[in-house]
Coordinates of C-alpha atoms and ligand atoms in Angstrom, one line a residue:
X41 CA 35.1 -22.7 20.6
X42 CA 36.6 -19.1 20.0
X43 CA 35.5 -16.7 22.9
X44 CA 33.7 -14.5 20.5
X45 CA 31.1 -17.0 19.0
X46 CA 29.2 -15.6 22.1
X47 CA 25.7 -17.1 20.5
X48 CA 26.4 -20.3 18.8
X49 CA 23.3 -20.3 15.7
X50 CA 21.9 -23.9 15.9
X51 CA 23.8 -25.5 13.2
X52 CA 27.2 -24.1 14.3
X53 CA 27.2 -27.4 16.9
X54 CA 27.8 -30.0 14.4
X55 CA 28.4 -30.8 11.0
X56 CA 25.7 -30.1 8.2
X57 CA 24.0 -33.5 7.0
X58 CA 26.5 -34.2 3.6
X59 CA 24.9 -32.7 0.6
X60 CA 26.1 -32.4 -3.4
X61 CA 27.0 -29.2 -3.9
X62 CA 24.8 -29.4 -6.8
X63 CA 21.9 -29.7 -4.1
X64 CA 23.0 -26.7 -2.3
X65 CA 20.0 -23.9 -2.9
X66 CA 22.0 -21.3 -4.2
X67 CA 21.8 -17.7 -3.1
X68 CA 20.9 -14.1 -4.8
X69 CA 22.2 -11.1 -4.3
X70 CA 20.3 -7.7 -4.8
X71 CA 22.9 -4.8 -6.3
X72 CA 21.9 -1.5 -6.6
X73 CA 22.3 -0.7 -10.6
X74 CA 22.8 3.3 -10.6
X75 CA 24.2 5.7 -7.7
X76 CA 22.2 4.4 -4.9
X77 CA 18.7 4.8 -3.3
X78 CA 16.9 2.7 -6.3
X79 CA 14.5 0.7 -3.4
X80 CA 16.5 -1.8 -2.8
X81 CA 15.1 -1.9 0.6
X82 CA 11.8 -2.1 -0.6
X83 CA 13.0 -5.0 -2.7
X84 CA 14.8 -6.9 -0.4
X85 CA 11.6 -6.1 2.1
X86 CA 9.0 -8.0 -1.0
X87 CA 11.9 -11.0 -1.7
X88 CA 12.5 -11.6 1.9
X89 CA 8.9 -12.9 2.5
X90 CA 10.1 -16.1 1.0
X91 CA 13.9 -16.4 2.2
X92 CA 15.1 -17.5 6.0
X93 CA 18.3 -15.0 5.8
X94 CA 18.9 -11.5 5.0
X95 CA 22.6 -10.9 4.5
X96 CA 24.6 -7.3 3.9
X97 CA 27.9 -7.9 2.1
X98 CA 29.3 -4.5 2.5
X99 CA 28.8 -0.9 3.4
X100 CA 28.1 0.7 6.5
X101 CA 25.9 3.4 7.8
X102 CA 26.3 6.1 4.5
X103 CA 22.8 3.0 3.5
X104 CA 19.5 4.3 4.2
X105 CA 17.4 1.9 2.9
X106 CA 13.7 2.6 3.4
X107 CA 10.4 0.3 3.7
X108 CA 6.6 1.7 4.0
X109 CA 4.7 -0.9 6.3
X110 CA 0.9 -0.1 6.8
X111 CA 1.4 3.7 6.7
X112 CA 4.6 3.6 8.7
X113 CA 8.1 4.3 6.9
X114 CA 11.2 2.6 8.2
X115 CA 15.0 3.8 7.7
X116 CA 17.6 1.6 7.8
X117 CA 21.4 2.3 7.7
X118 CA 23.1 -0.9 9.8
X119 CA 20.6 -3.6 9.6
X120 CA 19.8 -5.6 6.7
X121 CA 16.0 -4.9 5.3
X122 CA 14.9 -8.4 6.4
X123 CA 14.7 -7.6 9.8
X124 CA 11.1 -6.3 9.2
X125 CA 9.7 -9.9 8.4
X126 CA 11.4 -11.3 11.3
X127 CA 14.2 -13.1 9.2
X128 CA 17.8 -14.2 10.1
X129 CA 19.7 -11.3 9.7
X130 CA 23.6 -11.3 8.7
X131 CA 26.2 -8.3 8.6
X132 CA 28.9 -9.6 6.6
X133 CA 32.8 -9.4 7.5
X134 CA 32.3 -6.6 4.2
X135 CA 30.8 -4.1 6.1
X136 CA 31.8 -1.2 8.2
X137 CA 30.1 -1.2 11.5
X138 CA 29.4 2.4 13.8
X139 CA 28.7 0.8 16.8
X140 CA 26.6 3.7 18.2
X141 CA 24.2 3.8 15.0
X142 CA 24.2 0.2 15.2
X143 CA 22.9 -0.1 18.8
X144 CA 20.4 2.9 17.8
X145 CA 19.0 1.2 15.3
X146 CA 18.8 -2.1 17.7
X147 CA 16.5 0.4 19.7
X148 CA 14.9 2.0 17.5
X149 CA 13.9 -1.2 16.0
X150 CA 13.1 -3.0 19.8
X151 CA 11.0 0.0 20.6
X152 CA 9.2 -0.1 17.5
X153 CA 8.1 -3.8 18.4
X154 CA 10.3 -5.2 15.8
X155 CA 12.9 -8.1 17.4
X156 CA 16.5 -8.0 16.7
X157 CA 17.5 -11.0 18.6
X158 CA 18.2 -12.7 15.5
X159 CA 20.8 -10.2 14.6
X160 CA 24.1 -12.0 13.7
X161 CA 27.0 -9.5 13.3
X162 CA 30.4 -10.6 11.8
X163 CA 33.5 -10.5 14.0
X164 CA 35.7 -9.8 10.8
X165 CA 33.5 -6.4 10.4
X166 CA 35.4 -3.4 10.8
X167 CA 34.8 -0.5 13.3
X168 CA 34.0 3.0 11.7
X169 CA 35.8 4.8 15.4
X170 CA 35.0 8.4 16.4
X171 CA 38.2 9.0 14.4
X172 CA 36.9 8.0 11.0
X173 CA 34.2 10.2 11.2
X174 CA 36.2 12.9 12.2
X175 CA 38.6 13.0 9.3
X176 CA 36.1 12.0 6.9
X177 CA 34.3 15.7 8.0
X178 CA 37.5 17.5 8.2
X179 CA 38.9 16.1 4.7
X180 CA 35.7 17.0 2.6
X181 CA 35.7 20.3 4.3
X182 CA 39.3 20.8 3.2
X183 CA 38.8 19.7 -0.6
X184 CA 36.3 22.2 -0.8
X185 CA 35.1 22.7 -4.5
X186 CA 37.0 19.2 -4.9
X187 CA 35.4 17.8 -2.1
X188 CA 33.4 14.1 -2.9
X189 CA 30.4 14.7 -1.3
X190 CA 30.3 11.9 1.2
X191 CA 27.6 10.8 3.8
X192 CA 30.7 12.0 6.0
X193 CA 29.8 8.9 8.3
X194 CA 33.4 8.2 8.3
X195 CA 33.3 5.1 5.8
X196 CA 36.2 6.0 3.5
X197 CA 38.7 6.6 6.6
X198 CA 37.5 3.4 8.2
X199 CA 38.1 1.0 5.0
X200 CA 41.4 3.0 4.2
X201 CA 42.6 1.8 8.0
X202 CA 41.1 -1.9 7.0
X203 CA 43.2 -1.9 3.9
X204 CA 46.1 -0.5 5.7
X205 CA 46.0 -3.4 8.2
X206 CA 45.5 -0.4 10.7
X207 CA 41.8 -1.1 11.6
X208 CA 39.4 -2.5 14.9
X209 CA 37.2 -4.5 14.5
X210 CA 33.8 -6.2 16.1
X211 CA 35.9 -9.1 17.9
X212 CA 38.2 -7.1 19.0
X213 CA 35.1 -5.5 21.3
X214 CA 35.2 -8.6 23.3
X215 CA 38.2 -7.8 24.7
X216 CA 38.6 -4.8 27.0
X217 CA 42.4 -4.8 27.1
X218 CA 43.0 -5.2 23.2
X219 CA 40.7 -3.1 22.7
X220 CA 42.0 -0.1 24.6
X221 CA 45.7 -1.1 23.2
X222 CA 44.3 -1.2 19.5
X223 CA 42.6 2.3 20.4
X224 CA 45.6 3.7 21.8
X225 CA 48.2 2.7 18.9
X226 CA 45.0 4.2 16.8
X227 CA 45.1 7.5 18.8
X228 CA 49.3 8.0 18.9
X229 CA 48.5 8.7 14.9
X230 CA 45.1 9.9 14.1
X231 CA 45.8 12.9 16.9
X232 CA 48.4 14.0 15.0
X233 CA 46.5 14.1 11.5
X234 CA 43.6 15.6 13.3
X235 CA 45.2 18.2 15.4
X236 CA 48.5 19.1 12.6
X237 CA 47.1 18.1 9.1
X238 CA 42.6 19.2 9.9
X239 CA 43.6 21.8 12.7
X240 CA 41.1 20.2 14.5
X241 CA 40.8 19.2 18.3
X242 CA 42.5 15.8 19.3
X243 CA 40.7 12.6 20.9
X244 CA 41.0 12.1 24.4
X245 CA 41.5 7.8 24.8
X246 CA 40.1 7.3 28.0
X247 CA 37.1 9.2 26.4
X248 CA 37.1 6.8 23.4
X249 CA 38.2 3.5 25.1
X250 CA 35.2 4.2 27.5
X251 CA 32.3 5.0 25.1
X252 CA 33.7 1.7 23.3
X253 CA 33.9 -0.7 26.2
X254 CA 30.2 0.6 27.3
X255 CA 29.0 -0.2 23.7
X256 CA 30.9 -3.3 23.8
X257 CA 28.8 -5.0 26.3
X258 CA 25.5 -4.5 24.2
X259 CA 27.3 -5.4 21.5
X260 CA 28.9 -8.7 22.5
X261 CA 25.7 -10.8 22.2
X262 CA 25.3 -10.2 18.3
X263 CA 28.9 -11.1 17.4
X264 CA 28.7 -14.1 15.4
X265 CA 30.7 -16.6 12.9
X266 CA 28.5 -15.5 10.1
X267 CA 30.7 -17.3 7.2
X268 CA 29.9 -20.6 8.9
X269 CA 26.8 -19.4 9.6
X270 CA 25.5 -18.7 6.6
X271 CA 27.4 -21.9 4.5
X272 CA 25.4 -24.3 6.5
X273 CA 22.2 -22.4 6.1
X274 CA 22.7 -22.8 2.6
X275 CA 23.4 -26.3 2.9
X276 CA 20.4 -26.4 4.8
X277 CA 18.8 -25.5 1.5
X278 CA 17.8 -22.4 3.5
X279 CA 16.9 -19.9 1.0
X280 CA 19.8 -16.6 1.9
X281 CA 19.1 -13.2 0.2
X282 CA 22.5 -10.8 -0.3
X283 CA 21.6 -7.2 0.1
X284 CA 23.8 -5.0 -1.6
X285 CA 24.3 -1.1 -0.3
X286 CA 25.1 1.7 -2.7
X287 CA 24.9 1.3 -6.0
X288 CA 27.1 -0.1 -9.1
X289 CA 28.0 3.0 -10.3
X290 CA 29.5 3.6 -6.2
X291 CA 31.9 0.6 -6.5
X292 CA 35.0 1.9 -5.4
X293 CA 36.4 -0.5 -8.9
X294 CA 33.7 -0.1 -11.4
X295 CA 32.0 3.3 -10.2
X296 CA 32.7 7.3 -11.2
X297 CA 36.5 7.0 -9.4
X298 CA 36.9 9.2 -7.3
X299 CA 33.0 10.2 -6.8
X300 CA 32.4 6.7 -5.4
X301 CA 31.9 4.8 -2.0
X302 CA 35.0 3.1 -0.7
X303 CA 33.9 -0.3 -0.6
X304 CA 32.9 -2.8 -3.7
X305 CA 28.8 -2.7 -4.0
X306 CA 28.6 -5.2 -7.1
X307 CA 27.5 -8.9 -6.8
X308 CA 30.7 -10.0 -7.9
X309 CA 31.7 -9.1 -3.8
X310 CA 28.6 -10.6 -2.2
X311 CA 30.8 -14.3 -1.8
X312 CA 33.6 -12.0 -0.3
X313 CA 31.7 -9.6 1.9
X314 CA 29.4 -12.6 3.6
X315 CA 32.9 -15.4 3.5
X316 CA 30.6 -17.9 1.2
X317 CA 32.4 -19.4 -2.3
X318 CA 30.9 -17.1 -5.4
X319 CA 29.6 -20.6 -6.9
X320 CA 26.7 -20.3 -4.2
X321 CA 25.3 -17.5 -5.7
X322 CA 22.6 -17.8 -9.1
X323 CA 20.5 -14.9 -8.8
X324 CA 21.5 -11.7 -9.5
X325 CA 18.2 -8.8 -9.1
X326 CA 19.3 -5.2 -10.2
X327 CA 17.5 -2.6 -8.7
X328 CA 17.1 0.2 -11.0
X329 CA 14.7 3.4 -10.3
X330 CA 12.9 4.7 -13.8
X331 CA 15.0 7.7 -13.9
X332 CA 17.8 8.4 -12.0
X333 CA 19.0 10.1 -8.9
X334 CA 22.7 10.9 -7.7
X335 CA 23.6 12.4 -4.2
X336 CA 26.7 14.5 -3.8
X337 CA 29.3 15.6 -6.6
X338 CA 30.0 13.8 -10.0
X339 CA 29.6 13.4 -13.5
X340 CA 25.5 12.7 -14.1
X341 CA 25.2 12.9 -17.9
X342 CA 21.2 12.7 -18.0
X343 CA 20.8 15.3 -15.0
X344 CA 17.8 17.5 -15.7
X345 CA 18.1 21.1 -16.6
X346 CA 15.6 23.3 -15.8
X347 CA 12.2 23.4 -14.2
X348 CA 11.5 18.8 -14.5
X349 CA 14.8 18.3 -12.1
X350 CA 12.3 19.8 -9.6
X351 CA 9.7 18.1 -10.3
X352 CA 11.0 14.7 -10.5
X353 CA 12.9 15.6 -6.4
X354 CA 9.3 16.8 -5.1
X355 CA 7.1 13.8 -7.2
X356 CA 9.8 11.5 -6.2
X357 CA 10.1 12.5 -2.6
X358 CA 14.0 12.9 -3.9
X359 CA 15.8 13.8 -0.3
X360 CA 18.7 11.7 1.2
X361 CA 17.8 9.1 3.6
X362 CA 20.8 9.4 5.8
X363 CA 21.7 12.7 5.3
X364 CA 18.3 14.9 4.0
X365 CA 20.2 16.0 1.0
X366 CA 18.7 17.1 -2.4
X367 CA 19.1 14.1 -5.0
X368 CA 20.2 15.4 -8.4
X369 CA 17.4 13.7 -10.4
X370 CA 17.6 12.5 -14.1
X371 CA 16.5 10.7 -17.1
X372 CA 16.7 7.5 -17.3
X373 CA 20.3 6.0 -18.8
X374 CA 20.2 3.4 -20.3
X375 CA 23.7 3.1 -21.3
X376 CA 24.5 3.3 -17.5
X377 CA 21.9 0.6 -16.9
X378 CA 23.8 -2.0 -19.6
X379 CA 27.1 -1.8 -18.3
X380 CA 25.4 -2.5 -14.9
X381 CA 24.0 -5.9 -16.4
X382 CA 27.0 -6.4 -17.2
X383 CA 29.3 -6.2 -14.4
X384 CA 27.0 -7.8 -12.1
X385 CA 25.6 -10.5 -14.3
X386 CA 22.2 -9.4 -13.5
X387 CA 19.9 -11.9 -14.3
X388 CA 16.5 -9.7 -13.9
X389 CA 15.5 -6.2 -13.0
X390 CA 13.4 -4.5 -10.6
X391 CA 12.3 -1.2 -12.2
X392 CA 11.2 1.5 -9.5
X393 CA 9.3 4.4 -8.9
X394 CA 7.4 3.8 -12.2
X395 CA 4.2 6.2 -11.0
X396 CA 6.5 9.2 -10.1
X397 CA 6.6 9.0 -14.4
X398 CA 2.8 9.2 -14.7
X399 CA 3.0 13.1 -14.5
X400 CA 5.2 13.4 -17.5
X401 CA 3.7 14.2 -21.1
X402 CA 7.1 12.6 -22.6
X403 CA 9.8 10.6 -21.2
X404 CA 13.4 11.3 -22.8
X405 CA 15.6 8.0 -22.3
X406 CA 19.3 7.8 -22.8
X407 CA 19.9 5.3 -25.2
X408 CA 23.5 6.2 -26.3
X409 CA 27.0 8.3 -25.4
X410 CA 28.0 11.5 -27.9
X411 CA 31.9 11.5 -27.0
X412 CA 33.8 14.7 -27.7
X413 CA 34.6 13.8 -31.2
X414 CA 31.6 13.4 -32.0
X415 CA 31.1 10.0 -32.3
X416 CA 28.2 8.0 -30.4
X417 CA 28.7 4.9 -28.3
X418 CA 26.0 2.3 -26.7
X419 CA 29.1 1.2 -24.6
X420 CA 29.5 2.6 -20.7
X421 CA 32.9 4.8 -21.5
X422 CA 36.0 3.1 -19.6
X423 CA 38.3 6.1 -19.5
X424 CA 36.9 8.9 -16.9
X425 CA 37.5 12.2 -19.3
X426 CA 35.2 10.5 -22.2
X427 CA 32.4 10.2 -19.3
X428 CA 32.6 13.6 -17.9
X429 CA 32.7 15.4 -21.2
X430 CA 29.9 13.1 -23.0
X431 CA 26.6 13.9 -23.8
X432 CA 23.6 11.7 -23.8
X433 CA 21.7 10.9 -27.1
X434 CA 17.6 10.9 -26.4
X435 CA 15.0 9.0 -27.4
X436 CA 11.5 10.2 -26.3
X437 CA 9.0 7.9 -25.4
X438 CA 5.1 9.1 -25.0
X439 CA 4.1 9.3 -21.1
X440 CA 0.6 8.7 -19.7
X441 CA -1.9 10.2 -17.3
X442 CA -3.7 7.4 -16.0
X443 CA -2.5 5.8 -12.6
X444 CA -0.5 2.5 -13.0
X445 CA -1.5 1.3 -9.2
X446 CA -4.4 -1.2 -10.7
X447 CA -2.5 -2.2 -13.9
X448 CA 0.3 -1.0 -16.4
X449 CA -1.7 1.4 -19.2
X450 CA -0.1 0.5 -22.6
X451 CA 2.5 3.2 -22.5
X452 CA 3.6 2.2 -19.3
X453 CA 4.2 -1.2 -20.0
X454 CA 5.7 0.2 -23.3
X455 CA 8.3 1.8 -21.5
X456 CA 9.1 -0.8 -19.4
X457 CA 9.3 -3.2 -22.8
X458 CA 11.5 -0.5 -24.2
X459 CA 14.1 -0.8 -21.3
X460 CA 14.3 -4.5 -21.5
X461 CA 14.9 -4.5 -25.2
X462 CA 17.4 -2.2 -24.8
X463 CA 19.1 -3.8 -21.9
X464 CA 18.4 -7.6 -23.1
X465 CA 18.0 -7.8 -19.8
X466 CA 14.8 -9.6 -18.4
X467 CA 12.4 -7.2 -15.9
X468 CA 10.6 -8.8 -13.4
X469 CA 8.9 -6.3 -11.1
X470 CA 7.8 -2.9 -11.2
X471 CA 7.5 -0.4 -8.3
X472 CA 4.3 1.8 -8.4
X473 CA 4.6 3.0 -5.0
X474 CA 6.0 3.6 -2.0
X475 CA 3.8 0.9 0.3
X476 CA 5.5 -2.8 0.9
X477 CA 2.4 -4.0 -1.2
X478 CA 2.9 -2.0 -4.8
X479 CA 4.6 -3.7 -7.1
X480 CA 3.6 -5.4 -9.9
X481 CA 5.4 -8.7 -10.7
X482 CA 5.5 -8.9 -14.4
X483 CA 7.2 -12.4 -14.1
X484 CA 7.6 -15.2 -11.0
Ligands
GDP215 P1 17.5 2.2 -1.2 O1 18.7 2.9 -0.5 O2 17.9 1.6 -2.5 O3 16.9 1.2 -0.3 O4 16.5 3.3 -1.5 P2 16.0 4.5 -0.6 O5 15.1 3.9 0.5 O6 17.1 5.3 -0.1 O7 15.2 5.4 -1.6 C1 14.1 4.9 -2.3 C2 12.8 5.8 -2.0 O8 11.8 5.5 -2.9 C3 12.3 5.5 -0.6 O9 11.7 6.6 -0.1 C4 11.2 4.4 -0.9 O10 10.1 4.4 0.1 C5 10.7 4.9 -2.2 N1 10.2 3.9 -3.1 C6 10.7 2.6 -3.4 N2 10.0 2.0 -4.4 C7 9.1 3.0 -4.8 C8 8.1 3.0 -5.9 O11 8.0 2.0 -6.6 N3 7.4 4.1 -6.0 C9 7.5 5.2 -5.2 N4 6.8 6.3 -5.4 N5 8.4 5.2 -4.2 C10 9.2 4.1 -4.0
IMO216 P1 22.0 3.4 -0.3 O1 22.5 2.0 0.2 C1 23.1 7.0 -2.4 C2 27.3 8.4 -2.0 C3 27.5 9.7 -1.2 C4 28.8 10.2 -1.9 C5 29.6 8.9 -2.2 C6 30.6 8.6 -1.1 O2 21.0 4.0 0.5 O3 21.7 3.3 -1.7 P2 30.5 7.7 1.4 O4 29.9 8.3 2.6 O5 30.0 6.3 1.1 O6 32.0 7.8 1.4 O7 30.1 8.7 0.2 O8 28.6 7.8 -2.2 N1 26.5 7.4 -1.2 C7 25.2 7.1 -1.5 N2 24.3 7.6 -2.4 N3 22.8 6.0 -1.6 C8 23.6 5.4 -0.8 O9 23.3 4.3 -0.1 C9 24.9 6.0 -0.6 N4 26.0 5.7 0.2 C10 26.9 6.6 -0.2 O10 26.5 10.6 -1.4 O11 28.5 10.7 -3.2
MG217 MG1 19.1 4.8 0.2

């Protein structure tokens, strides 16, 4: 057995009992299906009472993923959301890994009274290193007016280094003398971008290499085969959830290039991020707020002018989880919202946030594109200028006053039943609060 499947999960001893694939439960991923922050957390949170493992495919510390138990709100950036019910909890070889807010979180979460002993971190995960974070600061502060807008938690620099074939990662924690090696090959170069190209002060290694090797030792104990790991749980017929981070219109493929994350948030990567084959995966929830909100820079065609854009941020408690930015807030887009159905194969909706609605007289809803020449298109636009320069077409739907917490009033559930028209897509629950406990399911 490799030195670094320091905690052997209970089926990693022997063989799975031989199953028909067509036996195997499958798993579902939950994608984010705007710019991020849609509740996924809260979703994930609600679905993972019936699953036995939690699984992030990608992403790292820009998440903030938040869950209200009993009165008590939880943020978390690392872990996946199943952690809360005490589930098996996987991050994937597609995620980017800070080791210090990892081990913070483990804390935070320990002193909290919440166990995260069964934690299972991939070896394949990459290392965001002080580095990273450092020119992922100093390069947004030298775009300026350009700049992206980033959590600046250094993801960008760490999966440029992974696709570079520069990068650490978790296994390479288990060994003090690689690691220091790796860190100092790392150093020779990112010195001279930081001190020549940022004009910014220089890592010392033995600094770096001895912050790491400290960490390392908590570390060590959560490192994990998770591909194997999670294949036999699904042979198992152990029910997995994928938790996506970000949101569709983030994916570093199919997002607002360059205003994007740097790592692939739509289902479509959940088989690659966790190492499982894409024919395990049948369920596909979008999580979609009722509006929309967007943090940092890039095109938002529904963004709100004028006094509602406030409104919506205070109503909707609109401030970044990881960073306490404002989140631009806007209408909802529906046009947006079909070509997420689309490049996830989502196969039904969770539609949040439906209460911070009830203070509107009347809800404007994007139903199509107006292009600069004039025309008008239902279709998401695949060059970049035609969605920077287009301008959304309303439809305005009547709101309601009444609160939707003991049942959807009949404009409420109108809106809802104009969204699924629109979308073809199915929606299944609807958030009408922050609290674990409101949501409506409006199907199984
Ligand atoms: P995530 O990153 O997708 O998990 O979303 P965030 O946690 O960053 O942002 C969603 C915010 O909305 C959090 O503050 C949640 O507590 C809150 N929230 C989630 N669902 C609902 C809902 O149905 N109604 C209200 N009012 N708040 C919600
Ligand atoms: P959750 O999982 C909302 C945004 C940043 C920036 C862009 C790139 O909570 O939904 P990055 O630091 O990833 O290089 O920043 O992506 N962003 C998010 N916006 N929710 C998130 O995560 C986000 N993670 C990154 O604001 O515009
Ligand atoms: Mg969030």
């Amino acid at each position: 057995m490799r030195a670094w499947l320091a905690r052997p999960f209970k089926t990693t001893a022997r063989p799975p009992k031989s199953r028909l694939l067509s036996e195997v439960v499958p798993a579902t991923v939950i994608v984010g299906a705007q710019w991020g922050d849609e509740g996924k957390g809260k979703i994930v949170d609600l679905l993972a009472q019936d699953s036995d493992l939690v699984c992030r495919y990608q992403g790292g510390p820009n998440a903030g993923h938040t869950i209200v138990v009993d009165g008590e709100t939880y943020k978390i950036r690392q872990i996946p959301s199943g952690v809360l019910r005490g589930k098996t909890c996987v991050i994937g070889a597609g995620c980017v890994v800070d080791p210090e807010v990892f081990l913070a979180e483990v804390d935070e979460l320990e002193g909290r009274g919440v166990s995260t002993r069964d934690v299972h971190l991939s070896g394949e995960a990459h290392l965001i290193m002080p580095w990273h974070v450092a020119i992922d600061q100093a390069s947004e502060r030298r775009l300026g007016k350009l700049q992206i807008g980033t959590t600046r938690r250094g993801i960008g620099p760490c999966y440029a280094d992974k696709a570079a074939r520069l990068g650490i990662r978790v296994q390479d924690l288990l060994d003090a003398k690689i690691l220091r090696q790796k860190i100092e090959v790392a150093l020779a170069e990112k010195n001279v971008w930081l001190e020549r190209v940022y004009g910014v002060p220089p890592l010392d290694l033995e600094d770096v290499a001895g912050k790491l090797e400290a960490l390392a030792q908590r570390i060590r104990s959560y490192v994990d085969d998770t591909s194997l790991l999670v294949d036999r749980a699904l042979h198992e017929g152990r029910a997995v959830l994928l938790e996506g981070a970000q949101g569709t219109l983030l994916d570093l493929d199919h997002g607002t290039y360059p205003f994007v994350t740097s790592s692939n948030t739509v289902a479509g990567n959940a088989a690659t991020g966790i190492g499982i084959g894409p024919n395990r995966i049948d369920r596909i929830v979008g999580v979609a707020k009722s509006y929309v909100t967007r943090v940092g820079e890039g095109p938002f065609p529904t963004e709100i002018e004028g006094p509602d854009q406030e409104r919506m941020r205070g109503l909707g408690g609109e401030f970044g989880t990881v960073t306490g930015r404002e989140r631009r807030c806007g209408w909802l887009d529906l046009v947006a919202l079909r070509y997420a159905v689309r490049v996830n194969g989502i196969t039904s909706l969770a539609l949040t946030k439906l209460d911070v609605l009830s203070h509107f007289a009347e809800l404007p809803v994007c139903v199509a594109y107006r292009l600069r020449d004039g025309s008008e298109t239902y279709e998401f636009p695949a060059h970049q200028s035609d969605f920077h320069h287009c301008r959304p077409v309303y439809e305005t739907l009547p709101g309601w006053s009444e609160p939707i917490t003991d049942g959807l009033p009949d404009a409420a559930r109108g809106y809802v039943d104009f969204v699924q028209h629109a979308l073809g897509a199915e929606i299944s629950l609807v958030g009408t609060g922050a609290e674990r406990e409101r949501v409506v399911a409006l199907r199984n």
